[in-house]
Short mmCIF file of C-alpha atoms in Angstrom, two decimals:
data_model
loop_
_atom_site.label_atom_id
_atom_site.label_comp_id
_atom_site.label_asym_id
_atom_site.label_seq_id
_atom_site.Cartn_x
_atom_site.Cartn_y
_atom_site.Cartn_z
CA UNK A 1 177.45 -66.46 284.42
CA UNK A 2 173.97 -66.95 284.29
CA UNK A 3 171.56 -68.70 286.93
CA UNK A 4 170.49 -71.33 284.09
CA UNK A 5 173.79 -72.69 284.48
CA UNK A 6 173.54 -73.27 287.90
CA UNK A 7 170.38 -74.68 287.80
CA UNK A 8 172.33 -77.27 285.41
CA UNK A 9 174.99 -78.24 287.08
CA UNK A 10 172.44 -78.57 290.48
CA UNK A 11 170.21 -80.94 288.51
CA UNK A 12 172.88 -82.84 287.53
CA UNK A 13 175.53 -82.51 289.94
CA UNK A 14 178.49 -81.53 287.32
CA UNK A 15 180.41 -80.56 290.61
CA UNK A 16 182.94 -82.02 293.38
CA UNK A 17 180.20 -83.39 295.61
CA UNK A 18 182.99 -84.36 297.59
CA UNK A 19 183.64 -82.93 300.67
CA UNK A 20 180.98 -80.31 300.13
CA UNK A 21 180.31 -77.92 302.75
CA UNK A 22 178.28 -74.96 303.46
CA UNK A 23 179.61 -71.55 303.92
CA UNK A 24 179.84 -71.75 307.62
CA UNK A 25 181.85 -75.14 307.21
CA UNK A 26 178.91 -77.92 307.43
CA UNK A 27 179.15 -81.42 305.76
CA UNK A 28 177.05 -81.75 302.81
CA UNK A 29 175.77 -84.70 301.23
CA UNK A 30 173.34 -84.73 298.51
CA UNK A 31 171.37 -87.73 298.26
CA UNK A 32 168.97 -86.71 295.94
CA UNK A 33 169.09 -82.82 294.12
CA UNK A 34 165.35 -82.84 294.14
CA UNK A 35 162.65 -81.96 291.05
CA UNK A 36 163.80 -78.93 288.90
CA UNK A 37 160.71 -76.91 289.10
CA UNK A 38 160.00 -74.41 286.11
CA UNK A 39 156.94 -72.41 287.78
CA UNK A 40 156.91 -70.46 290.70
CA UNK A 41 158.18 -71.15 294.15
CA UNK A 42 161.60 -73.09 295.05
CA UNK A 43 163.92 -74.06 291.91
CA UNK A 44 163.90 -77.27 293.05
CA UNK A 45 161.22 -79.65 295.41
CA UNK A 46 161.64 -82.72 297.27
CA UNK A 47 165.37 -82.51 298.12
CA UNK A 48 166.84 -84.97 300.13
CA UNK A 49 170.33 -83.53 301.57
CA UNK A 50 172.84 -84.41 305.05
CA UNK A 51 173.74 -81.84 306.62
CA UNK A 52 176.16 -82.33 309.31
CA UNK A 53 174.91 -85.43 309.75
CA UNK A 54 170.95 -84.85 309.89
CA UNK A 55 169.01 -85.65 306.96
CA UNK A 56 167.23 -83.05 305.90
CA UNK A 57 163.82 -83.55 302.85
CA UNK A 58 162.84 -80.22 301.12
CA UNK A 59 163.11 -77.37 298.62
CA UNK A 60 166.69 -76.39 297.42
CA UNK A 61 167.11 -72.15 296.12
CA UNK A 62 169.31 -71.12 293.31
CA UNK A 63 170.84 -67.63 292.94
CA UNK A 64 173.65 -65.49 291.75
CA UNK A 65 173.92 -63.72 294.59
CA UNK A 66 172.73 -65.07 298.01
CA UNK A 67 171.20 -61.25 298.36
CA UNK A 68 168.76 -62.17 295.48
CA UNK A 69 167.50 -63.87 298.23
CA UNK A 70 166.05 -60.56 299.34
CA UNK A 71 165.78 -58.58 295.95
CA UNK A 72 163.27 -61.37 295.04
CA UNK A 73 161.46 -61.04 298.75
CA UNK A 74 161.48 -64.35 299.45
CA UNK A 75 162.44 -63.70 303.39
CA UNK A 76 158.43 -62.43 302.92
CA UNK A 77 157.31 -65.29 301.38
CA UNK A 78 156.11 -68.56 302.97
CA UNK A 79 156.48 -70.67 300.09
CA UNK A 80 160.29 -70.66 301.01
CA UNK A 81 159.85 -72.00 304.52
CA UNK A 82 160.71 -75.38 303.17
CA UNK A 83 163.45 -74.24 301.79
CA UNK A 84 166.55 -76.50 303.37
CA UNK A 85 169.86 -75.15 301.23
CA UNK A 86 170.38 -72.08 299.27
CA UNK A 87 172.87 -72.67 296.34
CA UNK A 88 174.56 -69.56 295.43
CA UNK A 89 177.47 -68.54 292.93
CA UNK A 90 178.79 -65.89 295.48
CA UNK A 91 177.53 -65.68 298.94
CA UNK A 92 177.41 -61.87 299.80
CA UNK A 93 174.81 -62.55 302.82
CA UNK A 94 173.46 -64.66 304.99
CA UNK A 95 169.81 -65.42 304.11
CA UNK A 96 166.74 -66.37 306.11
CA UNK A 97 163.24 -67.59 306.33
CA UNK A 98 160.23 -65.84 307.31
CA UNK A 99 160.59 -67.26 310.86
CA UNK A 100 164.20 -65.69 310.85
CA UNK A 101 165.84 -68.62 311.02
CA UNK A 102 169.53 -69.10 309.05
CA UNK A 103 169.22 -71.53 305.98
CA UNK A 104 172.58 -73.36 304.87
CA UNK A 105 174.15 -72.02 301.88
CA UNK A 106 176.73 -73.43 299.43
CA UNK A 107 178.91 -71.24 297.58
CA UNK A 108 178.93 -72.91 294.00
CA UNK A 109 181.47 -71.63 292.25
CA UNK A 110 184.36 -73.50 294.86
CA UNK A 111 182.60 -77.03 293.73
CA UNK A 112 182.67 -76.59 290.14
CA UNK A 113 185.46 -78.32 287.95
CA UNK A 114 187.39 -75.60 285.93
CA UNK A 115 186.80 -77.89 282.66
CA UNK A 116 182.41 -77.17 282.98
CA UNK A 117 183.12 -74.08 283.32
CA UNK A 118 185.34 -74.21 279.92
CA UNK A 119 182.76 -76.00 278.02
CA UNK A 120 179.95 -73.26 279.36
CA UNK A 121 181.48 -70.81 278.62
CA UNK A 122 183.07 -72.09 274.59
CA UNK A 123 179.22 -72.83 274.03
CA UNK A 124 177.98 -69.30 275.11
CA UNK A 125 181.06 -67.07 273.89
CA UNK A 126 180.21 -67.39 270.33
CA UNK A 127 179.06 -64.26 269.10
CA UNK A 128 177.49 -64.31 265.43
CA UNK A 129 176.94 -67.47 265.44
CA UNK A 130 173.80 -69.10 263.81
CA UNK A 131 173.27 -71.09 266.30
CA UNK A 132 175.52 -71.51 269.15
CA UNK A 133 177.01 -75.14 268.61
CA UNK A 134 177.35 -74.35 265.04
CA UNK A 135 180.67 -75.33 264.07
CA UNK A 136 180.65 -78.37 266.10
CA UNK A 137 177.24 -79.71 265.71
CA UNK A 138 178.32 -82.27 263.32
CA UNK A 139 180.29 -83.93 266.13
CA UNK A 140 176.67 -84.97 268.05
CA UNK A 141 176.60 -88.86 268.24
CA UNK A 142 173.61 -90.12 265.79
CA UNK A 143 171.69 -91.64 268.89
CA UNK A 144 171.65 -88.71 270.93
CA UNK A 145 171.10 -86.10 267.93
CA UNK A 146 167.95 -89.01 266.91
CA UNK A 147 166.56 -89.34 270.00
CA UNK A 148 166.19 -85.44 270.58
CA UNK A 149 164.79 -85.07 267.28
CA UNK A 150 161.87 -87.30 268.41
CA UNK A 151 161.69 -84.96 271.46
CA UNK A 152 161.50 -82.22 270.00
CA UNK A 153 158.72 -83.21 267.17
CA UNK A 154 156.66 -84.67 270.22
CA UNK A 155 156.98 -81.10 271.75
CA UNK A 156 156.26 -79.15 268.67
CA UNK A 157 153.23 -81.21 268.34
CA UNK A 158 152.22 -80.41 272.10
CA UNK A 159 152.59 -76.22 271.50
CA UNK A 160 150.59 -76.66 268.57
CA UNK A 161 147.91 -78.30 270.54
CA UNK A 162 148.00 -75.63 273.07
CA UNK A 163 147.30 -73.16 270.21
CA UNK A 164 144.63 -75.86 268.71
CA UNK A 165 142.94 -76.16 272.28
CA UNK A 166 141.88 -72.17 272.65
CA UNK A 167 140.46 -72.40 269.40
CA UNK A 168 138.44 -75.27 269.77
CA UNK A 169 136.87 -73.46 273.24
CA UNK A 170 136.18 -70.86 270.94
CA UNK A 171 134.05 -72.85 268.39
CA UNK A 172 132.27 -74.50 271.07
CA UNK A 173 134.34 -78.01 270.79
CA UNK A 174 133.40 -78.17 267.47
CA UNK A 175 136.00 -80.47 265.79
CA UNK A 176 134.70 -80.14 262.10
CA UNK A 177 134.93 -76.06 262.65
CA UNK A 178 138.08 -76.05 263.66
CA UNK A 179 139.52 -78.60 260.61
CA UNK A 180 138.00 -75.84 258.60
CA UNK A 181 139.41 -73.04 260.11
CA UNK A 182 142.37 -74.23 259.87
CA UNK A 183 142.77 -75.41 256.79
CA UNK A 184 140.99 -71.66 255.73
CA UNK A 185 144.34 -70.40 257.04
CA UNK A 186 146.42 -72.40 254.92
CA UNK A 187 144.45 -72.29 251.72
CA UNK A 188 145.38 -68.46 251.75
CA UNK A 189 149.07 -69.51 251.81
CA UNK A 190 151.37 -66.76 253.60
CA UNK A 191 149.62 -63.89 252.17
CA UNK A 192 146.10 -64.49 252.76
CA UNK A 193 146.46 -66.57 255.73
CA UNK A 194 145.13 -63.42 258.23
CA UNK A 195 142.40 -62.93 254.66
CA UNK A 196 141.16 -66.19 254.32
CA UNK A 197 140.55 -67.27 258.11
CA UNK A 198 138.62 -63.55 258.31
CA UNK A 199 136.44 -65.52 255.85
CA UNK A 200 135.92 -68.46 258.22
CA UNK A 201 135.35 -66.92 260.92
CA UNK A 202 132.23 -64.78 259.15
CA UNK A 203 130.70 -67.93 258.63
CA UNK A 204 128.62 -70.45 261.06
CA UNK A 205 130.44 -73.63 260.28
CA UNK A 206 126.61 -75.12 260.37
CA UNK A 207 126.25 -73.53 256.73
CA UNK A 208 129.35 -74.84 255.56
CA UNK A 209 127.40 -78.27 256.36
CA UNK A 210 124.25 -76.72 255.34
CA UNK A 211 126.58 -75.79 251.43
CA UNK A 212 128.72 -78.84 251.25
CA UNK A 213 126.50 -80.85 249.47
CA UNK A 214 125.98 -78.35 246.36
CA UNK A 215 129.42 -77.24 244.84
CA UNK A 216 128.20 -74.25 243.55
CA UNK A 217 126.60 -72.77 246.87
CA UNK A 218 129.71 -73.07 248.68
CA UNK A 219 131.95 -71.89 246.27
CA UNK A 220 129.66 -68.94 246.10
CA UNK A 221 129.17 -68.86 249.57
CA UNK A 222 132.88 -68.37 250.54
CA UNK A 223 134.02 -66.25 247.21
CA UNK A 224 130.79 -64.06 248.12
CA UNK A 225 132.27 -63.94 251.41
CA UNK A 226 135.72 -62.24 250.43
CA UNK A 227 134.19 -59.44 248.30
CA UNK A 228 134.92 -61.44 245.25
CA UNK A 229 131.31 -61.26 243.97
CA UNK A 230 130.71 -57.66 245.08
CA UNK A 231 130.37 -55.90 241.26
CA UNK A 232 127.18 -56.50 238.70
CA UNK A 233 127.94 -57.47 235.51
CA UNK A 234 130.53 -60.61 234.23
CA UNK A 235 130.32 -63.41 232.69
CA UNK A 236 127.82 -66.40 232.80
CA UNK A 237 129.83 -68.46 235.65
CA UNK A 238 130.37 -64.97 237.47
CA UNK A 239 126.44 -64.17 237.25
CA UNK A 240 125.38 -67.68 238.29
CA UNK A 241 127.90 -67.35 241.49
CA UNK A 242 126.65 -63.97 242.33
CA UNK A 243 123.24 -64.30 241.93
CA UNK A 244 123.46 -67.69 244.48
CA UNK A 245 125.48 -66.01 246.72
CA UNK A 246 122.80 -63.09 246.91
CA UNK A 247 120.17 -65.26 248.00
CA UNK A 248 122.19 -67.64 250.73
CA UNK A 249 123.37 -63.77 251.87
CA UNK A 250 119.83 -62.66 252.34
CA UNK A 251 118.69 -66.22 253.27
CA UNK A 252 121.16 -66.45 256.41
CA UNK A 253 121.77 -63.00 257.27
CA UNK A 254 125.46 -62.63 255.98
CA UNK A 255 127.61 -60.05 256.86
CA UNK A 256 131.15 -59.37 255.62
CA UNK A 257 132.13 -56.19 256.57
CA UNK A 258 135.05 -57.28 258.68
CA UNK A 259 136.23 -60.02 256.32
CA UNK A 260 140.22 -58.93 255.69
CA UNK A 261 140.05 -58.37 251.78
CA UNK A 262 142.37 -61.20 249.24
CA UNK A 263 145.43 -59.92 248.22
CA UNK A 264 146.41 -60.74 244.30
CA UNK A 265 149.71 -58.60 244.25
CA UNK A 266 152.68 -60.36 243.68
CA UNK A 267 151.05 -64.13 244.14
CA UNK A 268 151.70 -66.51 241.45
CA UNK A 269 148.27 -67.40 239.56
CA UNK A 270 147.96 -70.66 241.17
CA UNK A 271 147.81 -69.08 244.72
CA UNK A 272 145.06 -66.86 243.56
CA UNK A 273 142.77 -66.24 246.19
CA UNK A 274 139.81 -67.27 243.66
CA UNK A 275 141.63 -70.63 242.88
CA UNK A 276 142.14 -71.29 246.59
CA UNK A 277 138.93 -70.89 247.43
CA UNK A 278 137.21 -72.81 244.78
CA UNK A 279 140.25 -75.59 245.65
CA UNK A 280 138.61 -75.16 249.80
CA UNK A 281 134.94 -75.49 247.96
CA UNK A 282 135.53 -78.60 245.73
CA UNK A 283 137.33 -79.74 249.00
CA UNK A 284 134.40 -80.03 251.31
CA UNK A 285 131.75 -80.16 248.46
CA UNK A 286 133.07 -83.98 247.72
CA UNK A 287 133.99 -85.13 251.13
CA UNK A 288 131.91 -83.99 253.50
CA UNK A 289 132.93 -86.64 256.13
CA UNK A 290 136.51 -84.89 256.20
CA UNK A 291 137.25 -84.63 259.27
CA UNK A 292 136.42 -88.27 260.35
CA UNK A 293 138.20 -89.55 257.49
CA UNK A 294 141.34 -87.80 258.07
CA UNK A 295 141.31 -89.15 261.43
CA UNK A 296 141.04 -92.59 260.41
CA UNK A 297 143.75 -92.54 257.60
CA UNK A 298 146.98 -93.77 258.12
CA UNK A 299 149.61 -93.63 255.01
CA UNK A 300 150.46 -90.81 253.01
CA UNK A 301 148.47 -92.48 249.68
CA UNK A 302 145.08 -92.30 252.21
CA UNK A 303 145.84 -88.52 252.91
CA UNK A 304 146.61 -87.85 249.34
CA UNK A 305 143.54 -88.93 248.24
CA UNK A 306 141.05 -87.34 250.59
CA UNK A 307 142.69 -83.80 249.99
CA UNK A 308 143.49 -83.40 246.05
CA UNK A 309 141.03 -81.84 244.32
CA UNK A 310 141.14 -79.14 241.80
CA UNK A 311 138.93 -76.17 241.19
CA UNK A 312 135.83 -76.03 239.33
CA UNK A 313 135.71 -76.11 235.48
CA UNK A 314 135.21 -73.02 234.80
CA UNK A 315 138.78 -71.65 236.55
CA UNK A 316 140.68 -74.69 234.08
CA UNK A 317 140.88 -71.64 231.83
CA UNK A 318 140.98 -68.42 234.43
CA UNK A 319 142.70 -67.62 236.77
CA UNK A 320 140.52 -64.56 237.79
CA UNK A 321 136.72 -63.69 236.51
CA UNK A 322 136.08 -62.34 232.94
CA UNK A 323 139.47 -63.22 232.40
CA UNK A 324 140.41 -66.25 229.76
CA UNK A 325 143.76 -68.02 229.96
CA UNK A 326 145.48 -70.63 228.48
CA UNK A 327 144.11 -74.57 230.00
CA UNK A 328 145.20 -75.85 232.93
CA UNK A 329 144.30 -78.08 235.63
CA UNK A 330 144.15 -75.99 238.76
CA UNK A 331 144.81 -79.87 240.85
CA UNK A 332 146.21 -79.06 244.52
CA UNK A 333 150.04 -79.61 244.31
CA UNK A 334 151.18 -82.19 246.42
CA UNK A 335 153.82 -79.73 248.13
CA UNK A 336 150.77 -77.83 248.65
CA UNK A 337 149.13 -80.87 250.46
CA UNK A 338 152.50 -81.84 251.91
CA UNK A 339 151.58 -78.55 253.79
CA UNK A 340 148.35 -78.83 255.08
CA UNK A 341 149.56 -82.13 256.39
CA UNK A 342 152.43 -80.74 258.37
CA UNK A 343 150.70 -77.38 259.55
CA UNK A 344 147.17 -78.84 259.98
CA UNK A 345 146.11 -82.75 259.50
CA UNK A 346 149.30 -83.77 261.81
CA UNK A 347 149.10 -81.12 264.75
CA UNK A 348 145.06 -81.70 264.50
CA UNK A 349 145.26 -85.42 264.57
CA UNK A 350 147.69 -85.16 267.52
CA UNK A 351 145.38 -83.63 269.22
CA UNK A 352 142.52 -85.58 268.94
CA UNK A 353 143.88 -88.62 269.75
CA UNK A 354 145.60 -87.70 272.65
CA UNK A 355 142.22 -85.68 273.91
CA UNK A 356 139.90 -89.28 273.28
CA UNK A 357 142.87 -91.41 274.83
CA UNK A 358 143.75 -92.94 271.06
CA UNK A 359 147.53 -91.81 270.80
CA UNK A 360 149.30 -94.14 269.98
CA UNK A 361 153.51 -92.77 269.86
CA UNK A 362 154.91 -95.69 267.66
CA UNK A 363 151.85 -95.20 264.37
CA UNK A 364 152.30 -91.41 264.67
CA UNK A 365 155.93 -90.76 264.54
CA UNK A 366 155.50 -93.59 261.48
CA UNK A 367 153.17 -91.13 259.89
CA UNK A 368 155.61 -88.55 260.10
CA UNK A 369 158.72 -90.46 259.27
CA UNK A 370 156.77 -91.39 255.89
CA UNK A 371 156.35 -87.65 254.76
CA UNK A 372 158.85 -85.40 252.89
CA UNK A 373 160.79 -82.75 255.11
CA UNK A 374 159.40 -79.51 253.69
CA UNK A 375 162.11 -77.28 252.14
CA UNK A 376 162.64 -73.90 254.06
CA UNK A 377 165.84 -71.67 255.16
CA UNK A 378 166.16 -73.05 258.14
CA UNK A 379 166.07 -76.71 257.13
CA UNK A 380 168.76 -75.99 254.35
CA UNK A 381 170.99 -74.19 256.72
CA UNK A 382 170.74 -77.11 259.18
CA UNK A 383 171.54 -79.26 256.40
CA UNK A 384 174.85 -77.29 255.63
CA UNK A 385 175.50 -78.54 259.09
CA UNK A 386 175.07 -82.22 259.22
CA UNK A 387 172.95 -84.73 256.57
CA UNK A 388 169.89 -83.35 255.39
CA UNK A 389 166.76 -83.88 256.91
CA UNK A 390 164.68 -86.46 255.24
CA UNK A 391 161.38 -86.51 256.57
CA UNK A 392 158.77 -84.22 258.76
CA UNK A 393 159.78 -85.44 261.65
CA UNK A 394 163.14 -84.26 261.23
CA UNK A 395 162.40 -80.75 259.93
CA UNK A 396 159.68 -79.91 262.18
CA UNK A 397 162.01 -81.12 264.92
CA UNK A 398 164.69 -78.96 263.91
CA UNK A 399 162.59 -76.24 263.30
CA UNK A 400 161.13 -76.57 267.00
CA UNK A 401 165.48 -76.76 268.17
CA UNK A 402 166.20 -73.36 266.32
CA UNK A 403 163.14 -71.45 267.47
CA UNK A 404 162.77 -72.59 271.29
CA UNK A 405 166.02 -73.65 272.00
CA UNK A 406 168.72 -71.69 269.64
CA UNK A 407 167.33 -68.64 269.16
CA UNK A 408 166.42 -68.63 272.93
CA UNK A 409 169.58 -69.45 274.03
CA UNK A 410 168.74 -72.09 276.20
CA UNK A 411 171.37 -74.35 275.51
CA UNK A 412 171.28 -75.93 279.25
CA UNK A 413 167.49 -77.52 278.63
CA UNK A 414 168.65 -79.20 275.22
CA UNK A 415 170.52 -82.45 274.90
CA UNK A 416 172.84 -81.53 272.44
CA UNK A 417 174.41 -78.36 274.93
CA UNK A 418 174.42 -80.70 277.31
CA UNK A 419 176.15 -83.32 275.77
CA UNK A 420 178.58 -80.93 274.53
CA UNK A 421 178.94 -79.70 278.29
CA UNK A 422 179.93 -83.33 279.02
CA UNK A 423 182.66 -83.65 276.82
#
């Protein structure tokens, strides 16, 4: 038995709530269970109860044992003055306020219909399972499994914004620098993620501005930057990227020495940390209104267009310097862009327009209905499960159910436990 549980069947009063009495054999009558409160202080606020015919407002308690009561030292605690019931599996103790007075207690586990307490406990007993519900999710009604998917992309959005909102304290609530940043990150793909945003973060974002309007300068500038230009002697493109980065280095004052080195090792060519970085260059070097514009766009063809670019010329036919290899456009795949969108433009544009007032729910989860699903473990093992997710708003949303709400355990905050609770 776990206190969640209780919490549960509180909030939504999956007991007998007839006849209900205290432990000392006062009439209950719950007229309103109160707020479930998730911080500290009382589980529950704003309780409206009758107890032996008074009407009581206040907080509500939930424990195991009523003598958690006094393991958690609330008997020292004035923020449990208010509280007017104590809702208890097994009463062990009587329990009171600071002031000494007696509060009412209900012992639980008398009120609660043997068939909840089936359903918990077939949803929790399943050892080795890959998610809990897992051989019975299929059975989740369309509308209820639809509607939490929207929940659940809404909320994924929201913890990415927390993430986004430290950041952009950091750089000063500088938008731009924190598009780039980002996007840094995920230019370096998996690998080179920690690499790549080392190699932001050495830079003042003012001399990205400063280098976006000469391709050459800022692909020197951020190849420079990784160590990539560090040995004398190469070819003519090498030499002419060296030699610029050189002077913007002893122009600006550069310093790299805590820039996370690229890693080639077992990358395939066209996540080369040179062809991602001249990709981030040619990027910024033709749209250097990027941010704005990736705020204003609203299809998939508008985002498309402002983020596929290829690397300069001279890597058509390398994939590393000195090195000459067969021809080939080194154009930014659209799965590649399919992630940027879903790691970086959405999350970003999220929180933007929900920090200048400009959200609007019904164009956003549009946006996201009109992109692929990316293609992961997860989402395939979710799709051996029940249809395949179709779209980003699907996957992300399932992605947010298996890491906050499966893997957690916390079957009792998400709509699909609960509707198998009510079955």
């Amino acid at each position: 038995m776990k206190e969640d549980f209780l919490h549960y069947v509180w909030k939504y009063q999956k007991f007998d709530t007839r006849n209900l009495k205290t432990v000392t054999g006062e009439s209950v009558i719950v007229h309103s269970p109160g707020m479930h409160n998730s911080n500290s202080g009382p589980d529950f606020f704003n309780g409206q109860l009758e107890i032996d015919g008074q009407m009581w407002a206040g907080n509500i308690e939930i424990h195991l044992k009523a003598s958690h009561w006094y393991n958690h030292k609330h008997q020292e605690d004035s923020a449990y003055n208010n509280v007017i019931l104590h809702v208890v599996w097994k009463y062990d103790t009587p329990v009171k306020r600071t002031n000494t007075s007696e509060i009412p207690t209900i012992e639980l586990k008398h009120w609660i219909p043997a068939t909840t307490r089936s359903a918990y406990k077939k949803l929790f007993d399943r050892a080795n399972r890959w998610i809990p519900c897992e051989p019975d999710f299929y059975r989740v009604d369309v509308f209820t499994y639809k509607n939490w998917l929207d929940t659940l992309f809404i909320e994924r959005m929201e913890h990415r914004t927390d993430q986004f909102a430290a950041r952009l304290e950091q750089l000063n609530n500088d938008w731009e620098a924190l598009l780039f940043h980002l996007l840094s990150e995920y230019f370096g793909t998996k690998v080179n993620s920690d690499s790549f945003g080392s190699i932001a973060t050495s830079v003042n974002y003012s001399l990205i501005r400063k280098c976006a309007g000469q391709p050459g300068h800022l692909e020197a500038l951020l190849l420079g930057q990784a160590g990539l230009l560090n040995q004398q002697g190469g070819d003519s493109y090498y030499e002419k990227l060296r030699e610029e980065y050189v002077f913007l280095k002893n122009k600006f004052k550069l310093r790299n020495e805590h820039v996370i080195p690229p890693k080639f090792f077992r990358l395939r060519p066209m996540n080369f940390p040179t062809i991602r970085l001249s990709q981030l260059s040619m990027l910024y070097s033709k749209n250097q209104q990027l941010f704005s514009n990736l705020i204003e766009a609203s299809s998939k063809g508008e985002y498309y267009a402002l983020l596929k670019f290829e690397a300069s010329e001279y890597w058509k036919d390398h994939y590393n310097f000195g090195t000459q290899s067969v021809s080939r456009s080194k154009l930014m795949s659209n799965a590649f862009i399919d992630l940027l969108l879903i790691n970086v433009v959405l999350p970003l544009k999220f929180f933007y327009m929900r920090t200048h007032g400009q959200f609007n729910d019904n164009e956003f989860m549009d946006l996201a209905q009109s992109l692929g699903a990316e293609e992961n473990g997860i989402i395939r093992k979710f799709a051996e499960l029940r249809p395949k997710a179709t779209n980003v708003l699907e996957s992300q949303a399932l992605l947010q159910l298996k890491s906050e709400y499966c893997e957690k355990k916390q079957c009792l905050r998400c709509a699909i436990g609960n509707w198998f609770l009510k079955r």
